[in-house]
PDB file of C-alpha atoms and ligand atoms in Angstrom:
ATOM      1  CA  MET P   1      48.993 115.248  42.587  1.00 50.00           C
ATOM      2  CA  THR P   2      45.750 114.592  40.793  1.00 53.00           C
ATOM      3  CA  THR P   3      43.664 111.154  40.048  1.00 55.00           C
ATOM      4  CA  SER P   4      44.387 111.861  36.068  1.00 78.00           C
ATOM      5  CA  ILE P   5      48.272 111.030  36.348  1.00 95.00           C
ATOM      6  CA  ASN P   6      48.881 107.721  34.755  1.00 98.00           C
ATOM      7  CA  ALA P   7      50.338 105.552  37.301  1.00 98.00           C
ATOM      8  CA  ASP P   8      50.903 101.970  36.554  1.00 98.00           C
ATOM      9  CA  LEU P   9      51.258 100.387  40.087  1.00 98.00           C
ATOM     10  CA  HIS P  10      51.477  96.700  39.718  1.00 98.00           C
ATOM     11  CA  CYS P  11      53.502  94.289  37.044  1.00 98.00           C
ATOM     12  CA  HIS P  12      55.924  91.810  37.440  1.00 98.00           C
ATOM     13  CA  SER P  13      59.385  91.136  35.902  1.00 98.00           C
ATOM     14  CA  VAL P  14      61.924  87.923  35.382  1.00 98.00           C
ATOM     15  CA  VAL P  15      62.392  88.179  38.598  1.00 98.00           C
ATOM     16  CA  SER P  16      58.926  87.051  39.474  1.00 98.00           C
ATOM     17  CA  ASP P  17      56.315  85.463  36.653  1.00 98.00           C
ATOM     18  CA  GLY P  18      57.355  87.998  34.126  1.00 98.00           C
ATOM     19  CA  THR P  19      58.796  87.624  30.853  1.00 98.00           C
ATOM     20  CA  LEU P  20      60.657  90.921  30.836  1.00 98.00           C
ATOM     21  CA  THR P  21      63.524  92.085  33.040  1.00 98.00           C
ATOM     22  CA  PRO P  22      62.804  95.521  35.620  1.00 98.00           C
ATOM     23  CA  GLU P  23      65.068  97.408  33.079  1.00 98.00           C
ATOM     24  CA  ALA P  24      62.734  96.431  29.772  1.00 98.00           C
ATOM     25  CA  LEU P  25      59.600  97.283  31.776  1.00 98.00           C
ATOM     26  CA  ALA P  26      61.269 100.760  33.173  1.00 98.00           C
ATOM     27  CA  ALA P  27      61.465 101.294  29.325  1.00 98.00           C
ATOM     28  CA  ARG P  28      57.957  99.707  28.113  1.00 98.00           C
ATOM     29  CA  ALA P  29      56.126 101.844  30.912  1.00 98.00           C
ATOM     30  CA  LYS P  30      58.049 104.809  29.909  1.00 98.00           C
ATOM     31  CA  HIS P  31      57.062 104.451  26.291  1.00 98.00           C
ATOM     32  CA  ASN P  32      53.468 103.697  26.979  1.00 98.00           C
ATOM     33  CA  GLY P  33      53.028 107.075  29.029  1.00 98.00           C
ATOM     34  CA  VAL P  34      53.360 106.049  32.708  1.00 98.00           C
ATOM     35  CA  ASP P  35      54.359 108.969  34.995  1.00 97.00           C
ATOM     36  CA  LEU P  36      54.536 106.769  38.320  1.00 98.00           C
ATOM     37  CA  TRP P  37      55.495 103.089  38.265  1.00 98.00           C
ATOM     38  CA  ALA P  38      56.175 100.064  40.908  1.00 99.00           C
ATOM     39  CA  LEU P  39      57.472  97.035  40.125  1.00 99.00           C
ATOM     40  CA  THR P  40      55.902  94.189  41.959  1.00 99.00           C
ATOM     41  CA  ASP P  41      57.240  91.310  41.896  1.00 98.00           C
ATOM     42  CA  HIS P  42      55.548  88.484  43.820  1.00 98.00           C
ATOM     43  CA  ASP P  43      57.333  87.497  47.394  1.00 98.00           C
ATOM     44  CA  GLU P  44      60.174  89.105  46.338  1.00 98.00           C
ATOM     45  CA  ILE P  45      62.064  92.529  46.066  1.00 98.00           C
ATOM     46  CA  GLY P  46      65.476  91.298  44.425  1.00 98.00           C
ATOM     47  CA  GLY P  47      64.365  93.768  41.426  1.00 98.00           C
ATOM     48  CA  GLN P  48      63.759  96.869  42.953  1.00 98.00           C
ATOM     49  CA  ALA P  49      67.429  98.533  43.109  1.00 98.00           C
ATOM     50  CA  GLY P  50      67.484  97.859  39.147  1.00 98.00           C
ATOM     51  CA  ALA P  51      63.718  98.962  38.336  1.00 98.00           C
ATOM     52  CA  ALA P  52      64.463 102.056  40.503  1.00 98.00           C
ATOM     53  CA  ALA P  53      67.713 102.911  38.618  1.00 98.00           C
ATOM     54  CA  ALA P  54      66.217 102.278  35.347  1.00 98.00           C
ATOM     55  CA  ALA P  55      63.311 104.438  35.970  1.00 98.00           C
ATOM     56  CA  ALA P  56      65.631 107.001  37.057  1.00 97.00           C
ATOM     57  CA  ASP P  57      67.667 107.140  33.854  1.00 97.00           C
ATOM     58  CA  LEU P  58      64.653 107.415  31.870  1.00 97.00           C
ATOM     59  CA  GLY P  59      63.037 110.165  33.596  1.00 97.00           C
ATOM     60  CA  LEU P  60      60.270 108.265  35.447  1.00 98.00           C
ATOM     61  CA  ASP P  61      58.843 108.346  39.050  1.00 98.00           C
ATOM     62  CA  TYR P  62      59.355 105.314  40.962  1.00 98.00           C
ATOM     63  CA  VAL P  63      57.750 104.085  44.055  1.00 98.00           C
ATOM     64  CA  THR P  64      58.763 100.345  45.443  1.00 98.00           C
ATOM     65  CA  GLY P  65      56.808  97.653  45.090  1.00 99.00           C
ATOM     66  CA  VAL P  66      55.749  93.886  45.869  1.00 99.00           C
ATOM     67  CA  GLU P  67      53.043  91.583  45.900  1.00 99.00           C
ATOM     68  CA  ILE P  68      52.460  89.265  48.771  1.00 98.00           C
ATOM     69  CA  SER P  69      50.925  85.899  48.823  1.00 98.00           C
ATOM     70  CA  VAL P  70      48.523  85.121  51.553  1.00 98.00           C
ATOM     71  CA  SER P  71      45.739  82.459  52.654  1.00 98.00           C
ATOM     72  CA  PHE P  72      42.879  83.949  54.047  1.00 98.00           C
ATOM     73  CA  LEU P  73      39.482  81.686  54.801  1.00 98.00           C
ATOM     74  CA  GLY P  74      41.112  79.247  52.458  1.00 96.00           C
ATOM     75  CA  GLN P  75      41.958  81.443  49.282  1.00 97.00           C
ATOM     76  CA  THR P  76      44.772  82.953  48.242  1.00 97.00           C
ATOM     77  CA  VAL P  77      44.917  86.887  48.629  1.00 98.00           C
ATOM     78  CA  HIS P  78      47.339  89.034  47.391  1.00 98.00           C
ATOM     79  CA  ILE P  79      48.567  92.450  48.577  1.00 99.00           C
ATOM     80  CA  VAL P  80      50.532  94.756  47.267  1.00 99.00           C
ATOM     81  CA  GLY P  81      53.074  96.900  49.270  1.00 99.00           C
ATOM     82  CA  LEU P  82      53.971 100.114  47.996  1.00 98.00           C
ATOM     83  CA  GLY P  83      56.812 102.901  49.169  1.00 98.00           C
ATOM     84  CA  PHE P  84      58.390 100.718  51.814  1.00 98.00           C
ATOM     85  CA  ASP P  85      62.328 100.900  52.677  1.00 98.00           C
ATOM     86  CA  ALA P  86      63.210  97.920  50.185  1.00 98.00           C
ATOM     87  CA  ASP P  87      66.513  97.512  52.740  1.00 98.00           C
ATOM     88  CA  ASN P  88      64.167  96.518  55.641  1.00 98.00           C
ATOM     89  CA  GLN P  89      65.168  93.444  56.882  1.00 98.00           C
ATOM     90  CA  PRO P  90      62.149  92.235  58.902  1.00 98.00           C
ATOM     91  CA  LEU P  91      60.372  92.520  55.372  1.00 98.00           C
ATOM     92  CA  TRP P  92      63.044  90.546  53.632  1.00 98.00           C
ATOM     93  CA  GLN P  93      63.445  87.974  55.981  1.00 98.00           C
ATOM     94  CA  GLY P  94      59.059  87.905  55.936  1.00 98.00           C
ATOM     95  CA  LEU P  95      59.336  87.456  52.175  1.00 98.00           C
ATOM     96  CA  GLN P  96      62.056  84.776  52.154  1.00 97.00           C
ATOM     97  CA  ARG P  97      59.607  83.084  54.455  1.00 97.00           C
ATOM     98  CA  THR P  98      56.779  83.367  52.119  1.00 97.00           C
ATOM     99  CA  ARG P  99      58.706  82.218  49.134  1.00 97.00           C
ATOM    100  CA  GLY P 100      60.129  78.724  51.085  1.00 94.00           C
ATOM    101  CA  GLY P 101      58.051  75.917  49.895  1.00 93.00           C
ATOM    102  CA  ARG P 102      57.587  76.871  46.472  1.00 97.00           C
ATOM    103  CA  ALA P 103      59.909  73.968  45.147  1.00 96.00           C
ATOM    104  CA  GLN P 104      58.067  71.480  47.465  1.00 96.00           C
ATOM    105  CA  ARG P 105      54.923  72.442  45.787  1.00 98.00           C
ATOM    106  CA  ALA P 106      56.116  72.518  42.435  1.00 98.00           C
ATOM    107  CA  HIS P 107      57.396  68.991  42.885  1.00 98.00           C
ATOM    108  CA  GLU P 108      54.117  67.962  44.072  1.00 98.00           C
ATOM    109  CA  MET P 109      52.291  69.891  41.012  1.00 98.00           C
ATOM    110  CA  SER P 110      54.762  67.966  38.703  1.00 98.00           C
ATOM    111  CA  ASP P 111      54.128  64.482  40.282  1.00 98.00           C
ATOM    112  CA  ASP P 112      50.283  65.457  39.617  1.00 98.00           C
ATOM    113  CA  LEU P 113      50.672  66.246  36.300  1.00 98.00           C
ATOM    114  CA  ALA P 114      52.707  62.995  35.569  1.00 98.00           C
ATOM    115  CA  ARG P 115      49.552  60.932  36.992  1.00 98.00           C
ATOM    116  CA  VAL P 116      47.708  62.792  33.821  1.00 98.00           C
ATOM    117  CA  GLY P 117      50.040  62.292  31.551  1.00 98.00           C
ATOM    118  CA  ILE P 118      52.084  65.511  31.461  1.00 98.00           C
ATOM    119  CA  HIS P 119      55.942  64.071  32.126  1.00 98.00           C
ATOM    120  CA  GLY P 120      58.866  66.587  33.093  1.00 98.00           C
ATOM    121  CA  ALA P 121      57.067  69.387  34.538  1.00 98.00           C
ATOM    122  CA  PHE P 122      59.185  70.531  36.891  1.00 98.00           C
ATOM    123  CA  ASP P 123      62.303  70.577  34.626  1.00 98.00           C
ATOM    124  CA  GLY P 124      60.232  72.166  32.206  1.00 98.00           C
ATOM    125  CA  ALA P 125      58.560  74.937  34.158  1.00 98.00           C
ATOM    126  CA  LEU P 126      62.056  75.560  36.199  1.00 98.00           C
ATOM    127  CA  LYS P 127      63.767  76.599  32.616  1.00 97.00           C
ATOM    128  CA  TYR P 128      61.074  79.243  32.292  1.00 97.00           C
ATOM    129  CA  ALA P 129      61.917  80.922  35.983  1.00 98.00           C
ATOM    130  CA  GLY P 130      64.451  83.527  35.824  1.00 96.00           C
ATOM    131  CA  ASN P 131      64.392  83.294  39.595  1.00 96.00           C
ATOM    132  CA  HIS P 132      64.707  79.757  40.978  1.00 96.00           C
ATOM    133  CA  ASP P 133      63.722  80.648  44.290  1.00 95.00           C
ATOM    134  CA  LEU P 134      60.348  81.883  42.794  1.00 97.00           C
ATOM    135  CA  ILE P 135      59.136  78.951  40.639  1.00 98.00           C
ATOM    136  CA  SER P 136      55.436  79.743  40.101  1.00 98.00           C
ATOM    137  CA  ARG P 137      52.125  78.362  38.417  1.00 98.00           C
ATOM    138  CA  THR P 138      53.100  80.664  35.469  1.00 98.00           C
ATOM    139  CA  HIS P 139      56.021  78.987  34.808  1.00 98.00           C
ATOM    140  CA  PHE P 140      54.122  75.402  34.603  1.00 98.00           C
ATOM    141  CA  ALA P 141      51.690  77.188  32.214  1.00 98.00           C
ATOM    142  CA  ARG P 142      54.234  78.247  29.665  1.00 98.00           C
ATOM    143  CA  PHE P 143      55.791  74.990  29.962  1.00 98.00           C
ATOM    144  CA  MET P 144      52.577  73.557  29.006  1.00 98.00           C
ATOM    145  CA  VAL P 145      51.717  75.692  26.148  1.00 98.00           C
ATOM    146  CA  GLU P 146      55.290  75.038  24.689  1.00 97.00           C
ATOM    147  CA  THR P 147      54.722  71.410  24.817  1.00 98.00           C
ATOM    148  CA  GLY P 148      51.277  72.060  22.945  1.00 98.00           C
ATOM    149  CA  VAL P 149      49.199  70.622  26.071  1.00 98.00           C
ATOM    150  CA  CYS P 150      46.739  73.867  26.045  1.00 98.00           C
ATOM    151  CA  LYS P 151      46.764  76.669  23.317  1.00 97.00           C
ATOM    152  CA  ASP P 152      47.668  79.251  25.693  1.00 97.00           C
ATOM    153  CA  THR P 153      48.352  79.841  29.477  1.00 97.00           C
ATOM    154  CA  TYR P 154      44.781  80.916  30.109  1.00 96.00           C
ATOM    155  CA  GLU P 155      43.328  77.364  29.004  1.00 98.00           C
ATOM    156  CA  VAL P 156      46.308  76.153  30.927  1.00 98.00           C
ATOM    157  CA  PHE P 157      44.801  77.502  34.270  1.00 98.00           C
ATOM    158  CA  ARG P 158      41.517  76.902  33.238  1.00 98.00           C
ATOM    159  CA  LYS P 159      42.171  72.945  32.515  1.00 98.00           C
ATOM    160  CA  TYR P 160      45.187  72.005  35.021  1.00 98.00           C
ATOM    161  CA  LEU P 161      46.401  74.466  37.724  1.00 98.00           C
ATOM    162  CA  THR P 162      42.913  76.060  39.780  1.00 97.00           C
ATOM    163  CA  GLU P 163      41.552  74.483  42.427  1.00 94.00           C
ATOM    164  CA  GLY P 164      39.824  71.288  41.659  1.00 95.00           C
ATOM    165  CA  LYS P 165      42.075  70.251  38.400  1.00 97.00           C
ATOM    166  CA  PRO P 166      44.817  67.807  38.245  1.00 96.00           C
ATOM    167  CA  GLY P 167      47.856  70.179  38.700  1.00 97.00           C
ATOM    168  CA  TYR P 168      46.501  72.173  41.740  1.00 98.00           C
ATOM    169  CA  VAL P 169      48.272  72.065  45.090  1.00 97.00           C
ATOM    170  CA  GLU P 170      47.157  73.737  47.639  1.00 94.00           C
ATOM    171  CA  HIS P 171      49.608  75.938  49.682  1.00 95.00           C
ATOM    172  CA  ARG P 172      50.028  77.778  52.686  1.00 95.00           C
ATOM    173  CA  TRP P 173      51.132  81.358  52.566  1.00 98.00           C
ATOM    174  CA  ALA P 174      51.510  84.325  54.779  1.00 98.00           C
ATOM    175  CA  THR P 175      48.906  85.608  57.084  1.00 98.00           C
ATOM    176  CA  LEU P 176      47.044  88.508  56.198  1.00 98.00           C
ATOM    177  CA  LYS P 177      48.126  90.140  59.434  1.00 98.00           C
ATOM    178  CA  ASP P 178      52.216  89.299  58.610  1.00 98.00           C
ATOM    179  CA  ALA P 179      51.933  90.584  55.392  1.00 98.00           C
ATOM    180  CA  VAL P 180      50.159  93.858  56.009  1.00 99.00           C
ATOM    181  CA  THR P 181      52.790  94.333  59.256  1.00 98.00           C
ATOM    182  CA  TRP P 182      55.426  93.662  57.007  1.00 98.00           C
ATOM    183  CA  ILE P 183      54.857  96.125  54.621  1.00 98.00           C
ATOM    184  CA  THR P 184      53.775  98.882  57.303  1.00 98.00           C
ATOM    185  CA  GLN P 185      56.841  98.577  59.773  1.00 98.00           C
ATOM    186  CA  ALA P 186      58.969  99.123  56.708  1.00 98.00           C
ATOM    187  CA  GLY P 187      57.474 102.270  56.191  1.00 98.00           C
ATOM    188  CA  GLY P 188      55.161 100.880  53.142  1.00 98.00           C
ATOM    189  CA  ILE P 189      51.203 101.057  52.139  1.00 98.00           C
ATOM    190  CA  ALA P 190      49.427  97.723  52.022  1.00 99.00           C
ATOM    191  CA  VAL P 191      46.555  97.638  49.295  1.00 99.00           C
ATOM    192  CA  VAL P 192      44.356  94.571  48.527  1.00 99.00           C
ATOM    193  CA  ALA P 193      45.148  93.395  45.062  1.00 99.00           C
ATOM    194  CA  HIS P 194      42.362  92.847  42.507  1.00 98.00           C
ATOM    195  CA  PRO P 195      39.683  91.827  44.418  1.00 98.00           C
ATOM    196  CA  ALA P 196      37.144  90.861  42.313  1.00 98.00           C
ATOM    197  CA  ARG P 197      39.558  87.819  41.441  1.00 98.00           C
ATOM    198  CA  TYR P 198      38.982  86.079  44.748  1.00 98.00           C
ATOM    199  CA  LYS P 199      35.585  83.663  45.433  1.00 96.00           C
ATOM    200  CA  PHE P 200      34.493  85.166  48.603  1.00 98.00           C
ATOM    201  CA  SER P 201      30.675  85.457  49.714  1.00 98.00           C
ATOM    202  CA  ALA P 202      29.830  89.049  50.808  1.00 98.00           C
ATOM    203  CA  ASN P 203      30.502  88.073  54.407  1.00 98.00           C
ATOM    204  CA  GLU P 204      34.062  86.630  54.009  1.00 98.00           C
ATOM    205  CA  GLU P 205      34.366  89.700  51.468  1.00 98.00           C
ATOM    206  CA  PHE P 206      33.738  92.018  54.408  1.00 98.00           C
ATOM    207  CA  ALA P 207      35.900  89.939  56.794  1.00 98.00           C
ATOM    208  CA  LEU P 208      38.566  90.646  54.286  1.00 99.00           C
ATOM    209  CA  PHE P 209      38.519  94.453  54.539  1.00 99.00           C
ATOM    210  CA  SER P 210      37.561  94.537  57.965  1.00 98.00           C
ATOM    211  CA  GLU P 211      40.798  92.450  58.933  1.00 98.00           C
ATOM    212  CA  PHE P 212      42.799  94.151  56.619  1.00 99.00           C
ATOM    213  CA  LYS P 213      42.218  97.632  57.717  1.00 98.00           C
ATOM    214  CA  GLY P 214      42.507  96.566  61.249  1.00 98.00           C
ATOM    215  CA  HIS P 215      45.829  95.423  60.847  1.00 98.00           C
ATOM    216  CA  GLY P 216      46.713  98.675  59.413  1.00 98.00           C
ATOM    217  CA  GLY P 217      45.896  98.149  55.373  1.00 98.00           C
ATOM    218  CA  GLN P 218      45.082 101.314  53.773  1.00 98.00           C
ATOM    219  CA  GLY P 219      44.783 100.790  50.286  1.00 99.00           C
ATOM    220  CA  VAL P 220      42.617  98.541  47.352  1.00 99.00           C
ATOM    221  CA  GLU P 221      43.076  98.183  43.813  1.00 98.00           C
ATOM    222  CA  VAL P 222      39.983  99.550  41.725  1.00 98.00           C
ATOM    223  CA  VAL P 223      41.468  99.814  38.292  1.00 98.00           C
ATOM    224  CA  THR P 224      43.386  97.131  37.895  1.00 98.00           C
ATOM    225  CA  GLY P 225      44.016  94.798  34.313  1.00 97.00           C
ATOM    226  CA  SER P 226      42.219  92.229  36.269  1.00 96.00           C
ATOM    227  CA  HIS P 227      38.684  93.918  36.750  1.00 97.00           C
ATOM    228  CA  SER P 228      36.148  94.585  34.136  1.00 97.00           C
ATOM    229  CA  ALA P 229      34.362  98.347  34.149  1.00 97.00           C
ATOM    230  CA  ALA P 230      31.593  96.654  36.269  1.00 98.00           C
ATOM    231  CA  GLU P 231      33.851  95.147  38.573  1.00 98.00           C
ATOM    232  CA  SER P 232      35.972  98.590  38.922  1.00 98.00           C
ATOM    233  CA  VAL P 233      32.126 100.184  39.822  1.00 98.00           C
ATOM    234  CA  VAL P 234      31.619  97.751  42.451  1.00 98.00           C
ATOM    235  CA  TYR P 235      34.912  98.415  43.967  1.00 98.00           C
ATOM    236  CA  THR P 236      34.934 102.169  44.144  1.00 98.00           C
ATOM    237  CA  GLY P 237      32.116 101.250  46.434  1.00 98.00           C
ATOM    238  CA  THR P 238      34.118  99.240  48.353  1.00 98.00           C
ATOM    239  CA  ALA P 239      36.957 101.719  48.693  1.00 98.00           C
ATOM    240  CA  LEU P 240      34.084 104.381  49.746  1.00 98.00           C
ATOM    241  CA  GLU P 241      32.591 102.220  52.277  1.00 98.00           C
ATOM    242  CA  PHE P 242      35.772 101.165  54.115  1.00 98.00           C
ATOM    243  CA  GLY P 243      37.593 104.611  53.441  1.00 98.00           C
ATOM    244  CA  LEU P 244      40.257 103.016  51.669  1.00 98.00           C
ATOM    245  CA  LEU P 245      42.527 104.475  49.124  1.00 98.00           C
ATOM    246  CA  ALA P 246      42.528 103.656  45.707  1.00 98.00           C
ATOM    247  CA  SER P 247      44.977 102.248  43.440  1.00 98.00           C
ATOM    248  CA  ARG P 248      45.781 101.531  39.721  1.00 98.00           C
ATOM    249  CA  GLY P 249      47.840  98.883  38.125  1.00 98.00           C
ATOM    250  CA  SER P 250      47.816  96.630  35.036  1.00 98.00           C
ATOM    251  CA  ASP P 251      49.197  93.330  36.639  1.00 98.00           C
ATOM    252  CA  PHE P 252      51.484  93.381  33.117  1.00 98.00           C
ATOM    253  CA  HIS P 253      53.267  89.865  33.132  1.00 98.00           C
ATOM    254  CA  SER P 254      54.202  89.382  29.404  1.00 98.00           C
ATOM    255  CA  PRO P 255      53.406  91.197  25.980  1.00 97.00           C
ATOM    256  CA  ASP P 256      52.718  87.580  24.989  1.00 95.00           C
ATOM    257  CA  GLU P 257      50.150  86.826  27.669  1.00 94.00           C
ATOM    258  CA  SER P 258      48.970  90.084  29.594  1.00 93.00           C
ATOM    259  CA  ARG P 259      45.768  91.579  28.154  1.00 93.00           C
ATOM    260  CA  THR P 260      46.702  95.010  29.596  1.00 98.00           C
ATOM    261  CA  ASP P 261      49.976  96.976  28.854  1.00 98.00           C
ATOM    262  CA  LEU P 262      51.902  98.992  31.065  1.00 98.00           C
ATOM    263  CA  GLY P 263      49.942 102.212  31.532  1.00 98.00           C
ATOM    264  CA  ALA P 264      46.740 101.187  29.249  1.00 98.00           C
ATOM    265  CA  LEU P 265      44.419 101.474  32.585  1.00 97.00           C
ATOM    266  CA  PRO P 266      41.081 103.888  32.711  1.00 97.00           C
ATOM    267  CA  ASP P 267      41.888 106.469  34.832  1.00 97.00           C
ATOM    268  CA  LEU P 268      40.551 106.037  38.826  1.00 98.00           C
ATOM    269  CA  PRO P 269      37.193 107.148  39.444  1.00 97.00           C
ATOM    270  CA  SER P 270      37.132 110.997  40.536  1.00 96.00           C
ATOM    271  CA  GLN P 271      35.209 110.747  44.185  1.00 97.00           C
ATOM    272  CA  LEU P 272      38.280 108.101  45.032  1.00 98.00           C
ATOM    273  CA  THR P 273      41.268 109.531  46.460  1.00 98.00           C
ATOM    274  CA  PRO P 274      44.414 107.787  44.932  1.00 98.00           C
ATOM    275  CA  VAL P 275      46.949 106.064  46.748  1.00 98.00           C
ATOM    276  CA  TRP P 276      49.912 107.964  45.436  1.00 98.00           C
ATOM    277  CA  THR P 277      48.373 111.118  47.543  1.00 97.00           C
ATOM    278  CA  LEU P 278      49.775 109.229  50.798  1.00 97.00           C
ATOM    279  CA  LEU P 279      52.999 108.165  48.420  1.00 97.00           C
ATOM    280  CA  GLU P 280      54.285 111.865  47.814  1.00 94.00           C
ATOM    281  CA  ASP P 281      57.063 111.612  50.527  1.00 95.00           C
ATOM    282  CA  ARG P 282      57.994 108.134  49.502  1.00 96.00           C
ATOM    283  CA  ILE P 283      58.474 108.612  45.567  1.00 97.00           C
ATOM    284  CA  GLN P 284      61.744 108.807  44.067  1.00 95.00           C
ATOM    285  CA  ARG P 285      61.517 111.521  41.949  1.00 94.00           C
ATOM    286  CA  ALA P 286      63.489 111.467  38.680  1.00 91.00           C
ATOM    287  CA  ALA P 287      65.491 114.662  38.141  1.00 85.00           C
ATOM    288  CA  ASN P 288      65.262 114.883  34.302  1.00 74.00           C
ATOM    289  CA  HIS P 289      61.602 114.201  33.150  1.00 74.00           C
ATOM    290  CA  SER P 290      62.113 113.686  29.266  1.00 63.00           C
TER     291      SER P 290
HETATM  292  P1  AMP M 301      51.393  80.991  42.286  1.00 62.84           P
HETATM  293  O1  AMP M 301      51.885  82.339  43.027  1.00 62.84           O
HETATM  294  O2  AMP M 301      52.533  80.161  41.605  1.00 62.84           O
HETATM  295  O3  AMP M 301      50.383  80.666  42.749  1.00 62.84           O
HETATM  296  O4  AMP M 301      51.252  81.823  40.738  1.00 62.84           O
HETATM  297  C1  AMP M 301      50.002  82.817  40.565  1.00 62.84           C
HETATM  298  C2  AMP M 301      50.335  83.236  39.408  1.00 62.84           C
HETATM  299  O5  AMP M 301      49.630  82.858  38.243  1.00 62.84           O
HETATM  300  C3  AMP M 301      49.578  84.536  39.442  1.00 62.84           C
HETATM  301  O6  AMP M 301      50.221  86.045  39.856  1.00 62.84           O
HETATM  302  C4  AMP M 301      49.228  84.825  37.764  1.00 62.84           C
HETATM  303  O7  AMP M 301      50.462  85.526  37.175  1.00 62.84           O
HETATM  304  C5  AMP M 301      49.044  83.463  37.752  1.00 62.84           C
HETATM  305  N1  AMP M 301      47.471  83.411  37.401  1.00 62.84           N
HETATM  306  C6  AMP M 301      46.598  82.888  38.419  1.00 62.84           C
HETATM  307  N2  AMP M 301      45.401  82.649  37.967  1.00 62.84           N
HETATM  308  C7  AMP M 301      45.190  82.534  36.674  1.00 62.84           C
HETATM  309  C8  AMP M 301      44.530  82.393  35.581  1.00 62.84           C
HETATM  310  N3  AMP M 301      43.092  82.117  36.179  1.00 62.84           N
HETATM  311  N4  AMP M 301      44.715  82.745  34.696  1.00 62.84           N
HETATM  312  C9  AMP M 301      45.709  82.692  34.322  1.00 62.84           C
HETATM  313  N5  AMP M 301      46.854  83.385  35.181  1.00 62.84           N
HETATM  314  C10 AMP M 301      46.624  82.986  36.474  1.00 62.84           C
HETATM  315 MN1   MN M 302      51.629  86.635  38.530  1.00 62.84          MN
HETATM  316 MN1   MN M 303      47.847  88.964  41.928  1.00 62.84          MN
HETATM  317 MN1   MN M 304      50.238  90.687  40.051  1.00 62.84          MN
END
């Protein structure tokens, strides 16, 4: 397989904070010309069976996926896992522990928002959560657009839900070591998601990639819906410097909110080794490519 296949290895369904079902995402990926697809819900793999079955029906190659929330040097970092055994019990248990505490955090966020005059946010956000076990900032953002507090979810994050703003509540997620270990012991490959999104100093970023590799991590997202073209060039350098495989994914959440659609991404730079070269024997190949 070459760098030029249309692989999209990062997106979200109603099982986390996306607005489409795994089946609707599979159909959209197929329609948009994706050749290899992974659903990577936050901290949850309950959508994997549905995604894989829908992909098989459509003649679309599939690889299992997840995006795990990690706390590292005071920031939240996301680690994507690809090609793991979706029935692996230690992975299930680790993800269940990572999800725990989201409801408590959501109540605290709601209390914070009430103090600045935004009432009923917990119940409002919960209405948008397809999975009540996974109430996310995104669901709060949708509620606050619906009620006219902001014009779109980007404005909600800018004014309310990010560090230093009135609806932000600090949360302790999994450790980097645990997330990488859960993925790799389940037979998967760990990938640093959208590295340009973090606000690390050069030294902190070096620590992230060094420790990630030390724990057995093997990949980095270079081309993602969260990166500009210039940022993809920066992380091409990082992939080469750390000897990491490169991944590509839209991070698609919703037709109404996402700026990058499934499969609508530039190719990986040709000097990189794509992560799918190592996923060959973990790809669930569709019998009938249509
Ligand atoms: P949570 O896991 O509840 O902290 O929510 C994180 C999710 O919020 C991310 O996966 C994105 O979908 C969304 N998000 C985070 N930051 C932003 C932002 N600045 N703009 C838009 N969406 C964001
Ligand atoms: Mn999200
Ligand atoms: Mn992410
Ligand atoms: Mn994501």
